Structure formats: C-alpha cells, structure tokens
Short mmCIF file of C-alpha atoms (C1' of nucleotides) in Angstrom, two decimals:
data_model
loop_
_atom_site.label_atom_id
_atom_site.label_comp_id
_atom_site.label_asym_id
_atom_site.label_seq_id
_atom_site.Cartn_x
_atom_site.Cartn_y
_atom_site.Cartn_z
CA MET I 1 -61.36 14.95 10.92
CA SER I 2 -63.43 15.46 14.04
CA LEU I 3 -62.70 12.24 15.85
CA PRO I 4 -59.60 13.47 17.70
CA TYR I 5 -61.63 16.41 19.03
CA ALA I 6 -64.46 14.13 20.07
CA ILE I 7 -61.92 12.09 22.03
CA LEU I 8 -60.33 15.16 23.61
CA THR I 9 -63.76 16.34 24.72
CA ALA I 10 -64.58 12.96 26.21
CA LEU I 11 -61.24 12.79 28.03
CA LEU I 12 -61.64 16.29 29.42
CA GLU I 13 -65.05 15.34 30.73
CA LYS I 14 -63.40 12.34 32.37
CA PRO I 15 -59.99 10.69 31.93
CA SER I 16 -60.54 7.18 30.61
CA SER I 17 -59.02 4.12 29.04
CA GLY I 18 -59.69 3.12 25.44
CA LEU I 19 -62.40 0.67 26.33
CA GLU I 20 -64.16 3.13 28.61
CA LEU I 21 -64.11 5.66 25.80
CA THR I 22 -65.55 3.06 23.46
CA ARG I 23 -68.42 2.48 25.84
CA ARG I 24 -69.05 6.18 26.14
CA PHE I 25 -69.08 6.46 22.36
CA ASP I 26 -71.89 3.92 22.30
CA LYS I 27 -74.07 6.55 23.92
CA SER I 28 -73.84 10.25 24.78
CA ILE I 29 -71.16 11.56 22.40
CA GLY I 30 -71.77 8.59 20.13
CA TYR I 31 -75.28 9.87 19.41
CA PHE I 32 -73.81 12.42 17.06
CA TRP I 33 -70.28 11.11 16.47
CA SER I 34 -69.87 7.35 16.53
CA ALA I 35 -66.58 5.45 16.53
CA THR I 36 -65.44 1.86 16.92
CA HIS I 37 -62.79 0.79 19.39
CA GLN I 38 -60.27 0.33 16.58
CA GLN I 39 -60.66 3.93 15.51
CA ILE I 40 -60.36 5.05 19.10
CA TYR I 41 -57.15 3.14 19.85
CA ARG I 42 -55.63 4.31 16.58
CA GLU I 43 -56.48 7.90 17.39
CA LEU I 44 -55.32 7.65 21.03
CA GLY I 45 -51.94 6.53 19.71
CA LYS I 46 -51.68 9.54 17.42
CA LEU I 47 -52.84 11.96 20.11
CA GLU I 48 -50.31 10.60 22.56
CA GLU I 49 -47.52 10.84 20.03
CA SER I 50 -48.41 14.43 19.18
CA GLY I 51 -48.38 15.40 22.85
CA ALA I 52 -52.07 16.28 23.13
CA ILE I 53 -52.71 13.60 25.74
CA ARG I 54 -50.64 11.32 27.94
CA ALA I 55 -51.10 7.97 29.61
CA LEU I 56 -51.48 8.22 33.37
CA PRO I 57 -48.53 6.70 35.21
CA GLY I 58 -48.79 3.10 36.38
CA PRO I 59 -46.61 -0.01 36.36
CA ARG I 60 -46.29 -1.09 32.76
CA GLN I 61 -44.20 -3.05 30.33
CA PRO I 62 -46.37 -5.26 28.25
CA THR I 63 -48.99 -2.89 26.86
CA ARG I 64 -51.28 -5.62 25.68
CA GLY I 65 -54.19 -6.53 27.91
CA GLN I 66 -53.14 -3.87 30.42
CA LYS I 67 -55.51 -1.06 31.15
CA LYS I 68 -54.14 2.32 30.17
CA GLU I 69 -55.79 5.58 31.20
CA TYR I 70 -55.31 8.85 29.37
CA GLU I 71 -55.65 12.48 30.34
CA VAL I 72 -55.56 15.64 28.25
CA LEU I 73 -52.48 17.88 28.32
CA PRO I 74 -52.64 21.69 27.98
CA ALA I 75 -51.62 21.46 24.32
CA GLY I 76 -54.60 19.22 23.65
CA ARG I 77 -56.99 21.53 25.42
CA ASP I 78 -55.69 24.48 23.39
CA GLU I 79 -56.17 22.59 20.13
CA LEU I 80 -59.71 21.74 21.11
CA ALA I 81 -60.53 25.33 22.04
CA ALA I 82 -59.16 26.51 18.68
CA TRP I 83 -61.26 23.93 16.84
CA VAL I 84 -64.45 25.09 18.58
CA ALA I 85 -64.12 28.52 16.97
CA ARG I 86 -62.59 27.38 13.67
CA ILE I 87 -64.24 28.26 10.36
CA GLU I 88 -65.47 24.98 8.96
CA ASP I 89 -68.41 24.63 6.57
CA PRO I 90 -71.26 22.23 7.26
CA LYS I 91 -71.07 19.04 5.21
CA PRO I 92 -73.76 18.54 2.61
CA ILE I 93 -76.42 15.93 3.30
CA ARG I 94 -75.50 12.35 2.52
CA ASP I 95 -78.47 10.10 2.85
CA ALA I 96 -78.93 6.75 1.17
CA LEU I 97 -82.70 6.68 1.59
CA LEU I 98 -83.10 9.92 -0.38
CA LEU I 99 -80.91 8.38 -3.05
CA ARG I 100 -83.14 5.32 -3.08
CA LEU I 101 -86.21 7.49 -3.60
CA ARG I 102 -84.49 9.07 -6.56
CA ALA I 103 -83.49 5.65 -7.92
CA ALA I 104 -87.08 4.49 -7.51
CA GLY I 105 -88.02 7.14 -10.04
CA VAL I 106 -86.16 5.20 -12.74
CA VAL I 107 -86.46 1.55 -11.65
CA GLY I 108 -89.80 1.59 -9.84
CA THR I 109 -90.89 1.83 -6.21
CA GLU I 110 -91.29 -1.94 -5.67
CA GLY I 111 -90.53 -2.77 -2.03
CA LEU I 112 -89.68 0.77 -1.02
CA GLU I 113 -92.78 1.47 1.05
CA ALA I 114 -91.91 -1.37 3.43
CA GLU I 115 -88.44 0.08 3.88
CA VAL I 116 -89.89 3.53 4.55
CA ARG I 117 -92.17 2.05 7.20
CA ARG I 118 -89.23 0.32 8.82
CA HIS I 119 -87.23 3.53 8.96
CA LEU I 120 -90.23 5.30 10.40
CA ALA I 121 -90.35 2.82 13.27
CA LEU I 122 -86.61 3.17 13.88
CA HIS I 123 -86.81 6.96 14.01
CA ARG I 124 -89.78 6.83 16.35
CA ALA I 125 -87.81 4.57 18.68
CA GLN I 126 -84.82 6.90 18.55
CA LEU I 127 -87.01 9.89 19.32
CA ALA I 128 -88.46 8.08 22.33
CA GLU I 129 -84.95 7.32 23.56
CA TYR I 130 -83.87 10.94 23.26
CA ARG I 131 -87.01 12.14 24.98
CA ALA I 132 -86.35 9.77 27.88
CA ILE I 133 -82.84 11.14 28.22
CA GLU I 134 -84.18 14.67 28.12
CA GLU I 135 -86.67 13.86 30.85
CA ARG I 136 -84.02 12.18 32.97
CA ASP I 137 -81.14 14.65 32.53
CA PHE I 138 -82.81 17.97 31.88
CA GLY I 139 -86.12 17.58 33.65
CA GLU I 140 -86.06 20.49 36.07
CA GLY I 141 -84.38 23.86 35.73
CA GLY I 142 -81.33 25.30 37.52
CA LYS I 143 -78.98 24.50 34.71
CA SER I 144 -75.26 25.06 34.50
CA GLU I 145 -73.56 26.22 31.32
CA VAL I 146 -72.49 22.66 30.50
CA ASP I 147 -76.06 21.43 30.97
CA ARG I 148 -77.51 24.12 28.77
CA LEU I 149 -75.10 23.30 25.95
CA ARG I 150 -75.71 19.58 26.26
CA HIS I 151 -79.44 20.13 26.23
CA LEU I 152 -79.08 22.22 23.10
CA VAL I 153 -77.28 19.36 21.38
CA LEU I 154 -79.89 16.87 22.52
CA ARG I 155 -82.63 19.11 21.18
CA ALA I 156 -80.97 19.02 17.78
CA GLY I 157 -81.17 15.23 17.90
CA ILE I 158 -84.80 15.35 18.93
CA ASP I 159 -85.80 17.82 16.25
CA LEU I 160 -83.89 15.89 13.61
CA GLU I 161 -85.82 12.74 14.49
CA ARG I 162 -89.03 14.73 14.37
CA PHE I 163 -88.10 15.99 10.94
CA TRP I 164 -87.45 12.46 9.67
CA ILE I 165 -90.68 11.15 11.13
CA GLY I 166 -92.67 13.90 9.46
CA TRP I 167 -90.97 13.46 6.13
CA LEU I 168 -91.17 9.67 6.18
CA GLU I 169 -94.90 9.90 6.87
CA THR I 170 -95.48 12.00 3.77
CA ALA I 171 -93.15 9.74 1.78
CA ARG I 172 -95.11 6.69 2.85
CA ALA I 173 -98.39 8.34 1.86
CA GLU I 174 -96.96 9.34 -1.50
CA LEU I 175 -95.66 5.82 -2.16
CA ALA I 176 -99.00 4.30 -1.19
CA ASP I 177 -100.67 6.69 -3.59
CA LEU I 178 -98.29 5.82 -6.42
CA GLY I 179 -98.84 2.15 -5.66
CA ALA I 180 -102.59 2.62 -5.90
CA GLY I 181 -102.11 4.28 -9.27
CA ALA I 182 -99.94 1.40 -10.46
CA ALA I 183 -102.59 -1.07 -9.27
CA ALA I 184 -105.21 0.88 -11.21
CA ASP I 185 -102.93 0.80 -14.24
CA ALA I 186 -102.71 -2.95 -13.97
CA ARG I 187 -106.51 -3.12 -14.24
CA THR I 188 -107.20 -0.43 -16.80
CA GLY I 189 -103.94 -0.28 -18.71
CA PRO I 190 -101.11 2.24 -18.20
CA ALA I 191 -102.65 4.64 -20.74
CA ALA I 192 -105.12 5.77 -18.08
CA THR I 193 -102.44 7.71 -16.21
CA ALA I 194 -100.29 8.77 -19.15
CA MET X 1 -71.57 1.91 -0.32
CA SER X 2 -74.16 3.96 -2.12
CA LEU X 3 -72.00 5.65 -4.72
CA PRO X 4 -72.31 2.90 -7.36
CA TYR X 5 -76.09 3.12 -7.07
CA ALA X 6 -76.02 6.90 -7.34
CA ILE X 7 -74.03 6.50 -10.55
CA LEU X 8 -76.36 3.83 -11.94
CA THR X 9 -79.32 6.11 -11.25
CA ALA X 10 -77.65 9.04 -12.97
CA LEU X 11 -76.71 6.91 -15.98
CA LEU X 12 -80.22 5.54 -16.30
CA GLU X 13 -81.56 9.05 -16.29
CA LYS X 14 -79.09 9.85 -19.06
CA PRO X 15 -76.03 8.00 -20.41
CA SER X 16 -72.98 10.15 -19.77
CA SER X 17 -69.23 10.38 -19.65
CA GLY X 18 -67.28 10.66 -16.41
CA LEU X 19 -66.96 14.40 -16.62
CA GLU X 20 -70.63 14.89 -17.40
CA LEU X 21 -71.48 12.76 -14.38
CA THR X 22 -69.13 14.85 -12.27
CA ARG X 23 -70.96 18.00 -13.32
CA ARG X 24 -74.31 16.43 -12.55
CA PHE X 25 -73.00 15.43 -9.13
CA ASP X 26 -72.29 19.09 -8.49
CA LYS X 27 -76.02 19.66 -8.47
CA SER X 28 -79.17 17.53 -8.54
CA ILE X 29 -78.02 14.15 -7.23
CA GLY X 30 -75.04 15.81 -5.60
CA TYR X 31 -77.36 17.70 -3.25
CA PHE X 32 -77.74 14.54 -1.21
CA TRP X 33 -74.85 12.39 -2.41
CA SER X 34 -71.73 14.24 -3.46
CA ALA X 35 -68.70 12.75 -5.20
CA THR X 36 -65.49 13.99 -6.79
CA HIS X 37 -64.41 13.07 -10.29
CA GLN X 38 -61.76 10.69 -8.93
CA GLN X 39 -64.36 8.71 -7.05
CA ILE X 40 -66.56 8.64 -10.11
CA TYR X 41 -63.88 7.39 -12.49
CA ARG X 42 -62.79 4.77 -10.00
CA GLU X 43 -66.34 3.56 -9.59
CA LEU X 44 -67.08 3.62 -13.32
CA GLY X 45 -64.11 1.31 -13.80
CA LYS X 46 -65.45 -1.14 -11.21
CA LEU X 47 -68.98 -1.02 -12.60
CA GLU X 48 -67.74 -1.67 -16.11
CA GLU X 49 -65.60 -4.58 -14.96
CA SER X 50 -68.52 -6.12 -13.06
CA GLY X 51 -70.76 -5.89 -16.11
CA ALA X 52 -73.25 -3.42 -14.66
CA ILE X 53 -72.49 -0.78 -17.29
CA ARG X 54 -70.62 -0.61 -20.58
CA ALA X 55 -68.86 2.05 -22.59
CA LEU X 56 -70.75 3.06 -25.71
CA PRO X 57 -68.91 1.98 -28.87
CA GLY X 58 -66.65 4.48 -30.58
CA PRO X 59 -63.19 4.55 -32.12
CA ARG X 60 -60.73 4.14 -29.30
CA GLN X 61 -57.24 3.03 -28.42
CA PRO X 62 -55.61 5.52 -26.12
CA THR X 63 -58.20 5.99 -23.38
CA ARG X 64 -56.63 9.11 -21.98
CA GLY X 65 -58.14 12.44 -22.95
CA GLN X 66 -60.78 10.67 -25.04
CA LYS X 67 -64.39 11.09 -24.07
CA LYS X 68 -66.02 7.82 -23.04
CA GLU X 69 -69.78 7.48 -22.60
CA TYR X 70 -71.39 4.81 -20.47
CA GLU X 71 -74.81 3.21 -20.40
CA VAL X 72 -76.43 0.84 -17.89
CA LEU X 73 -76.81 -2.84 -18.74
CA PRO X 74 -79.76 -4.99 -17.55
CA ALA X 75 -77.63 -6.50 -14.79
CA GLY X 76 -76.94 -3.00 -13.45
CA ARG X 77 -80.59 -2.05 -13.54
CA ASP X 78 -81.49 -5.21 -11.62
CA GLU X 79 -78.90 -4.51 -8.95
CA LEU X 80 -80.25 -0.99 -8.55
CA ALA X 81 -83.86 -2.20 -8.25
CA ALA X 82 -82.78 -4.71 -5.59
CA TRP X 83 -80.97 -1.99 -3.65
CA VAL X 84 -84.05 0.24 -3.63
CA ALA X 85 -85.96 -2.34 -1.60
CA ARG X 86 -83.03 -3.63 0.47
CA ILE X 87 -83.13 -3.56 4.25
CA GLU X 88 -80.53 -1.01 5.30
CA ASP X 89 -80.64 0.98 8.53
CA PRO X 90 -80.34 4.76 8.56
CA LYS X 91 -76.91 5.98 9.61
CA PRO X 92 -76.68 7.82 12.91
CA ILE X 93 -76.13 11.57 12.80
CA ARG X 94 -72.56 12.73 12.34
CA ASP X 95 -72.28 16.44 12.75
CA ALA X 96 -69.18 18.35 13.68
CA LEU X 97 -71.02 21.47 14.84
CA LEU X 98 -72.95 19.49 17.45
CA LEU X 99 -69.64 18.06 18.59
CA ARG X 100 -68.24 21.57 18.85
CA LEU X 101 -71.15 22.64 21.04
CA ARG X 102 -70.39 19.73 23.31
CA ALA X 103 -66.69 20.60 23.36
CA ALA X 104 -67.59 24.19 24.19
CA GLY X 105 -69.07 22.86 27.41
CA VAL X 106 -65.58 21.93 28.61
CA VAL X 107 -63.29 24.49 26.95
CA GLY X 108 -65.60 27.49 26.71
CA THR X 109 -67.77 29.01 24.00
CA GLU X 110 -65.21 31.58 22.86
CA GLY X 111 -65.71 32.29 19.14
CA LEU X 112 -68.52 29.79 18.69
CA GLU X 113 -71.31 32.29 18.26
CA ALA X 114 -69.67 33.76 15.17
CA GLU X 115 -69.38 30.30 13.68
CA VAL X 116 -73.04 29.60 14.44
CA ARG X 117 -74.00 32.84 12.70
CA ARG X 118 -71.97 31.87 9.68
CA HIS X 119 -73.63 28.46 9.45
CA LEU X 120 -77.00 30.14 9.80
CA ALA X 121 -76.25 32.29 6.74
CA LEU X 122 -75.07 29.26 4.75
CA HIS X 123 -78.20 27.27 5.56
CA ARG X 124 -80.41 30.21 4.68
CA ALA X 125 -78.69 30.46 1.31
CA GLN X 126 -79.08 26.74 0.73
CA LEU X 127 -82.75 26.93 1.60
CA ALA X 128 -83.22 29.77 -0.87
CA GLU X 129 -81.52 27.71 -3.57
CA TYR X 130 -83.75 24.71 -2.93
CA ARG X 131 -86.84 26.89 -2.92
CA ALA X 132 -85.85 28.37 -6.28
CA ILE X 133 -85.45 24.86 -7.71
CA GLU X 134 -88.82 23.89 -6.30
CA GLU X 135 -90.43 26.92 -7.88
CA ARG X 136 -88.78 26.27 -11.22
CA ASP X 137 -89.22 22.48 -11.47
CA PHE X 138 -92.32 21.75 -9.45
CA GLY X 139 -94.28 24.97 -9.76
CA GLU X 140 -97.52 23.80 -11.28
CA GLY X 141 -99.27 20.44 -10.93
CA GLY X 142 -99.72 17.62 -13.45
CA LYS X 143 -96.84 15.64 -12.10
CA SER X 144 -95.51 12.32 -13.32
CA GLU X 145 -94.34 9.61 -10.93
CA VAL X 146 -90.72 10.64 -11.42
CA ASP X 147 -91.57 14.26 -10.65
CA ARG X 148 -93.46 13.38 -7.51
CA LEU X 149 -90.56 11.31 -6.19
CA ARG X 150 -88.04 14.00 -7.03
CA HIS X 151 -90.18 16.61 -5.36
CA LEU X 152 -90.38 14.44 -2.27
CA VAL X 153 -86.60 14.29 -2.11
CA LEU X 154 -86.30 18.01 -2.60
CA ARG X 155 -88.77 18.60 0.21
CA ALA X 156 -86.55 16.58 2.51
CA GLY X 157 -83.72 18.94 1.64
CA ILE X 158 -85.90 21.96 2.23
CA ASP X 159 -87.20 20.74 5.58
CA LEU X 160 -83.73 19.77 6.71
CA GLU X 161 -82.50 23.28 6.02
CA ARG X 162 -85.48 24.67 7.88
CA PHE X 163 -84.65 22.43 10.81
CA TRP X 164 -81.07 23.67 10.88
CA ILE X 165 -82.10 27.31 10.62
CA GLY X 166 -84.51 26.91 13.51
CA TRP X 167 -82.03 25.09 15.67
CA LEU X 168 -79.15 27.45 14.87
CA GLU X 169 -81.32 30.41 15.84
CA THR X 170 -81.97 28.98 19.27
CA ALA X 171 -78.31 28.00 19.58
CA ARG X 172 -77.24 31.53 18.77
CA ALA X 173 -79.66 32.95 21.34
CA GLU X 174 -78.39 30.52 23.97
CA LEU X 175 -74.76 31.38 23.24
CA ALA X 176 -75.50 35.09 23.41
CA ASP X 177 -77.15 34.51 26.76
CA LEU X 178 -74.21 32.50 28.10
CA GLY X 179 -71.87 35.21 26.81
CA ALA X 180 -73.88 37.86 28.69
CA GLY X 181 -73.57 35.76 31.83
CA ALA X 182 -69.83 35.48 31.38
CA ALA X 183 -69.59 39.23 30.85
CA ALA X 184 -71.55 39.77 34.07
CA ASP X 185 -69.19 37.38 35.83
CA ALA X 186 -66.26 39.46 34.66
CA ARG X 187 -67.76 42.50 36.40
CA THR X 188 -69.16 40.94 39.55
CA GLY X 189 -66.99 37.84 39.93
CA PRO X 190 -67.91 34.30 38.93
CA ALA X 191 -69.53 33.56 42.29
CA ALA X 192 -72.60 35.51 41.18
CA THR X 193 -73.72 32.69 38.87
CA ALA X 194 -72.40 29.71 40.81
"C1'" DT J 1 -57.76 -24.61 36.00
"C1'" DC J 2 -60.71 -22.93 32.90
"C1'" DA J 3 -64.45 -19.94 31.23
"C1'" DG J 4 -65.81 -15.43 30.58
"C1'" DA J 5 -65.20 -10.66 30.77
"C1'" DC J 6 -61.93 -7.06 30.34
"C1'" DA J 7 -58.56 -4.78 27.58
"C1'" DT J 8 -55.47 -3.56 23.85
"C1'" DG J 9 -54.01 -4.22 19.55
"C1'" DT J 10 -53.03 -5.85 14.01
"C1'" DA J 11 -54.42 -6.51 9.34
"C1'" DA J 12 -56.97 -5.82 5.35
"C1'" DC J 13 -60.04 -3.48 2.83
"C1'" DG J 14 -63.48 0.08 1.15
"C1'" DT J 15 -64.52 4.81 0.67
"C1'" DG J 16 -63.46 9.75 0.53
"C1'" DT J 17 -59.99 13.60 -0.22
"C1'" DT J 18 -56.16 16.14 -2.21
"C1'" DA J 19 -52.64 16.82 -5.40
"C1'" DC J 20 -50.88 15.98 -9.53
"C1'" DA J 21 -50.15 13.98 -14.51
"C1'" DT J 22 -51.39 13.38 -19.21
"C1'" DG J 23 -53.67 13.67 -23.53
"C1'" DA J 24 -57.27 15.80 -26.85
"C1'" DT J 25 -59.80 19.65 -28.80
"C1'" DT J 26 -60.83 24.32 -29.84
"C1'" DC J 27 -60.05 29.04 -30.45
"C1'" DT J 28 -56.99 32.94 -31.34
"C1'" DA E 1 -48.02 27.62 -32.11
"C1'" DG E 2 -49.87 28.63 -27.61
"C1'" DA E 3 -53.54 29.01 -24.14
"C1'" DA E 4 -57.72 27.50 -22.39
"C1'" DT E 5 -60.79 23.98 -21.75
"C1'" DC E 6 -62.28 19.38 -21.98
"C1'" DA E 7 -61.41 14.80 -20.44
"C1'" DT E 8 -59.44 10.80 -18.22
"C1'" DG E 9 -56.48 9.04 -15.17
"C1'" DT E 10 -52.53 7.92 -11.01
"C1'" DA E 11 -50.80 8.24 -6.41
"C1'" DA E 12 -50.90 8.89 -1.72
"C1'" DC E 13 -53.14 9.42 2.25
"C1'" DA E 14 -57.04 9.88 5.83
"C1'" DC E 15 -60.88 7.86 7.75
"C1'" DG E 16 -64.19 4.15 8.64
"C1'" DT E 17 -65.41 -0.90 8.94
"C1'" DT E 18 -64.81 -5.78 9.66
"C1'" DA E 19 -62.43 -9.64 11.20
"C1'" DC E 20 -59.24 -11.42 13.92
"C1'" DA E 21 -55.22 -11.89 17.51
"C1'" DT E 22 -53.31 -11.52 22.01
"C1'" DG E 23 -52.90 -10.80 26.75
"C1'" DT E 24 -54.89 -10.02 31.77
"C1'" DC E 25 -57.97 -10.57 35.55
"C1'" DT E 26 -61.78 -12.60 38.25
"C1'" DG E 27 -64.67 -15.91 40.02
"C1'" DA E 28 -66.76 -20.67 39.74
#
DNA sequence: TCAGACATGTAACGTGTTACATGATTCT
DNA sequence: AGAATCATGTAACACGTTACATGTCTGA
C-alpha cells in the first residue's frame, strides 16, 4: 500500500531506472521500506499506466534488456503530497520473536536463548551501521529542511535498535534465569519450584 | 510464515473453535500477531490436513454453521518447539509514517503535523491499555515460567509504545519548527533561510 | 567470441485483506 | 416466524517472495 509512494519519493529525489531504484532500496529508503526488483518493476508498470510517472524519451523498441529511466509527473507528485497528510492508522506490531517467546511458554524455552543472543548481535550491528551513517551524513550542523527530516527518520531507526537491544538483554537474562531454574529442577525434582 | 505457529500456541493454551481463536486474536496474541477469521479458517484447514491438529469428535455432517473445536496433536507440538529455536533473522522495519516523513522532504510537510499528533494520541492510548493489562495480570510477584515469559512480551509492547511516543514528540516539535520557518519565509521571502 | 555485469521481465506461490454467502442457534 | 448472533466458509484481489527467463553491453 505504501510501495508506490516509496517509489515516487525515490524518483523525485532522483529520476532512475528500475535497477537503480532497486539498488537504492537496498539502502537509504530500504532501511524502513524494503522491496525486491520484481516488486519495483511491477509497480513502475502500474504507475506509468496510471499517469503518475513516465519513461524518459530515448530510442526504444525492444523493452527487454534496455535501460529505461522514469521521472515523476505532476499527477504523481500531487498523489504523494496527499498521501503525506492522509489519515492512516499505525499498523500493530508483528514480530515473530515475540510470538516465539509466547510459544516458549507452552513448549519450553529449549534453544531460544541462543536465538536471542544471535538477534542481539544483529541489532547491535545494525545500530552501528546507522550510527556510522549519522556521523557521515549529519555530523555537523547547518541543516536544510530535507536533512532535518531525514535525520529524524534515521533517529527513529537508531532508537528502535536501541529499544531492541535493551529488551533482548533483559530477555536473555530472563531465559538464563529460567534455564538455571530448570537445571535445578533436574537435580532436585520439579516440585522444588512448583 | 508465523501464523500457523501463532495458532498452534493459542490452541495449546486452550483448544478452541475458529471463532474463539479469532476473538483471542483480537487481544492477547493479536497484540503482536494479528489475523482475520478468514486467515484463521484457511490455516486451520491446512494444519488439520497436515496432521498438526485435529477436530475434536462430535456429531457432524454439514460443516457449515456447526461449531468445530480443534486440539493440537504431538506432531504439531513438535513443529512448534522446533520453530521456537529455529534460526530466523528479524525482519527489517517497515513503517509507513517514516516513509511519509521522507516523502515530506520532497513534497513538503503540509498536513503532516496533524497526522503525527493523531498517531501520538493513538500510541498513548495503546500504552495505557498495555499498562492496565500489566497491572491486572502481573501486579504482584510469585510468577510461574509462563507468566514471566508473557510479562517479558508485554514489556516489549510497552517499551515499543514508549519509543514511539518519544520519537513522535520530537518529530512534532521538529515539524512545528519547520512550519514556523516556512511561515517566516512567507513574510520575509524564502531567501532568508537559504 | 565469450564471460560477466547490466537490465528488464514472467511465472508461481504464499500471505494478508475485503466483501460476501450460508447455515445453526437463541430469544422474543 | 423473524431478528440477532453465532459460526464456518468462498471468492477475488493486493502485496510480497522465490525462481527463473531473456536480452544488451563491455572488456578480456
């Protein structure tokens, strides 16, 4: 539902071909809205058909293998501006790891602590990456409106990673503690904790 | 990819019919993995066919309109336990509001601040709801393993809401500030900020 | 000329969403 | 008997993912 708008934004920032867009979705915009090249080509087709974008002129006939650059038309820009202000509720959380914690309550926590540790490492790496970008792109002041908004978005990413790191640390501690209890049970019999 | 496991977890906690599951997905489990009744019925069919669950016996012939309760079979429990420990990377963030901030950089922030305010109110309400649940279900100590894991999950929800509230507050301030700049531009001419 | 990178595209499938259809049960 | 509610189900479509197919361009 948001992909077309993500593409319009990217194209307004810089007219591009499908593959260039794909590359840009592997970083930058892709940090908070990822897409594969198949999705992007599919969506570019729809956007072109609806008159929101158009292919830049160039000698063409066989479309396959030929580079094709797109730019945003006024209609597309208007749609995007309308979407920015549109009333649209935030989506509820959807996180598989939380679900797994819940499942562990009924089938046991066997193997979960390792997975939590792994996620912790991944989130720490992601945080480091974001911090490096922040340092590089928003190091000193004198910021334009675009910069300030981009920095705001990046800060959301950073704080989200910080949240996960904090939560995963307490989860790991809790799981270790439960594991210790289970180990004690194995020695003394489960009745000791019941 | 996680829905079948969410359903297995719910059924292990308590054998249920499709509609009962749907209701439970409107709260509790649904707070971090939502699903509509159509998804649930579809998935129940697949799970039954694969031998992970079975319908509890009862006089039947026409399946329509008749209540049908399911319980988890050993094979289903084993699959769930395996999933709990499985290596599975966290999904990258996918948030439309962040995308809208980014889009605002190219088409202007017109109307965005109101939307940010609205989201702020929604997240505050959600936080209040989670806090009430925490108070009610995890008020005093003496907690079983299941309780401790559930509380851990709830705390993730609570801290996530707190993160959003904090971030949205700074976003609102930033947008107000940009708006003030734009208003000044309107009086003095854009060159004043360029 | 042929390998490798660039570039666009098809096909098939799984999951999520919306709208609608149908039957059973309960209460008035 | 009719309305409301409970309960299961179909159909169609949108979006996301994976695998594969096809064509072009560049340099060894």
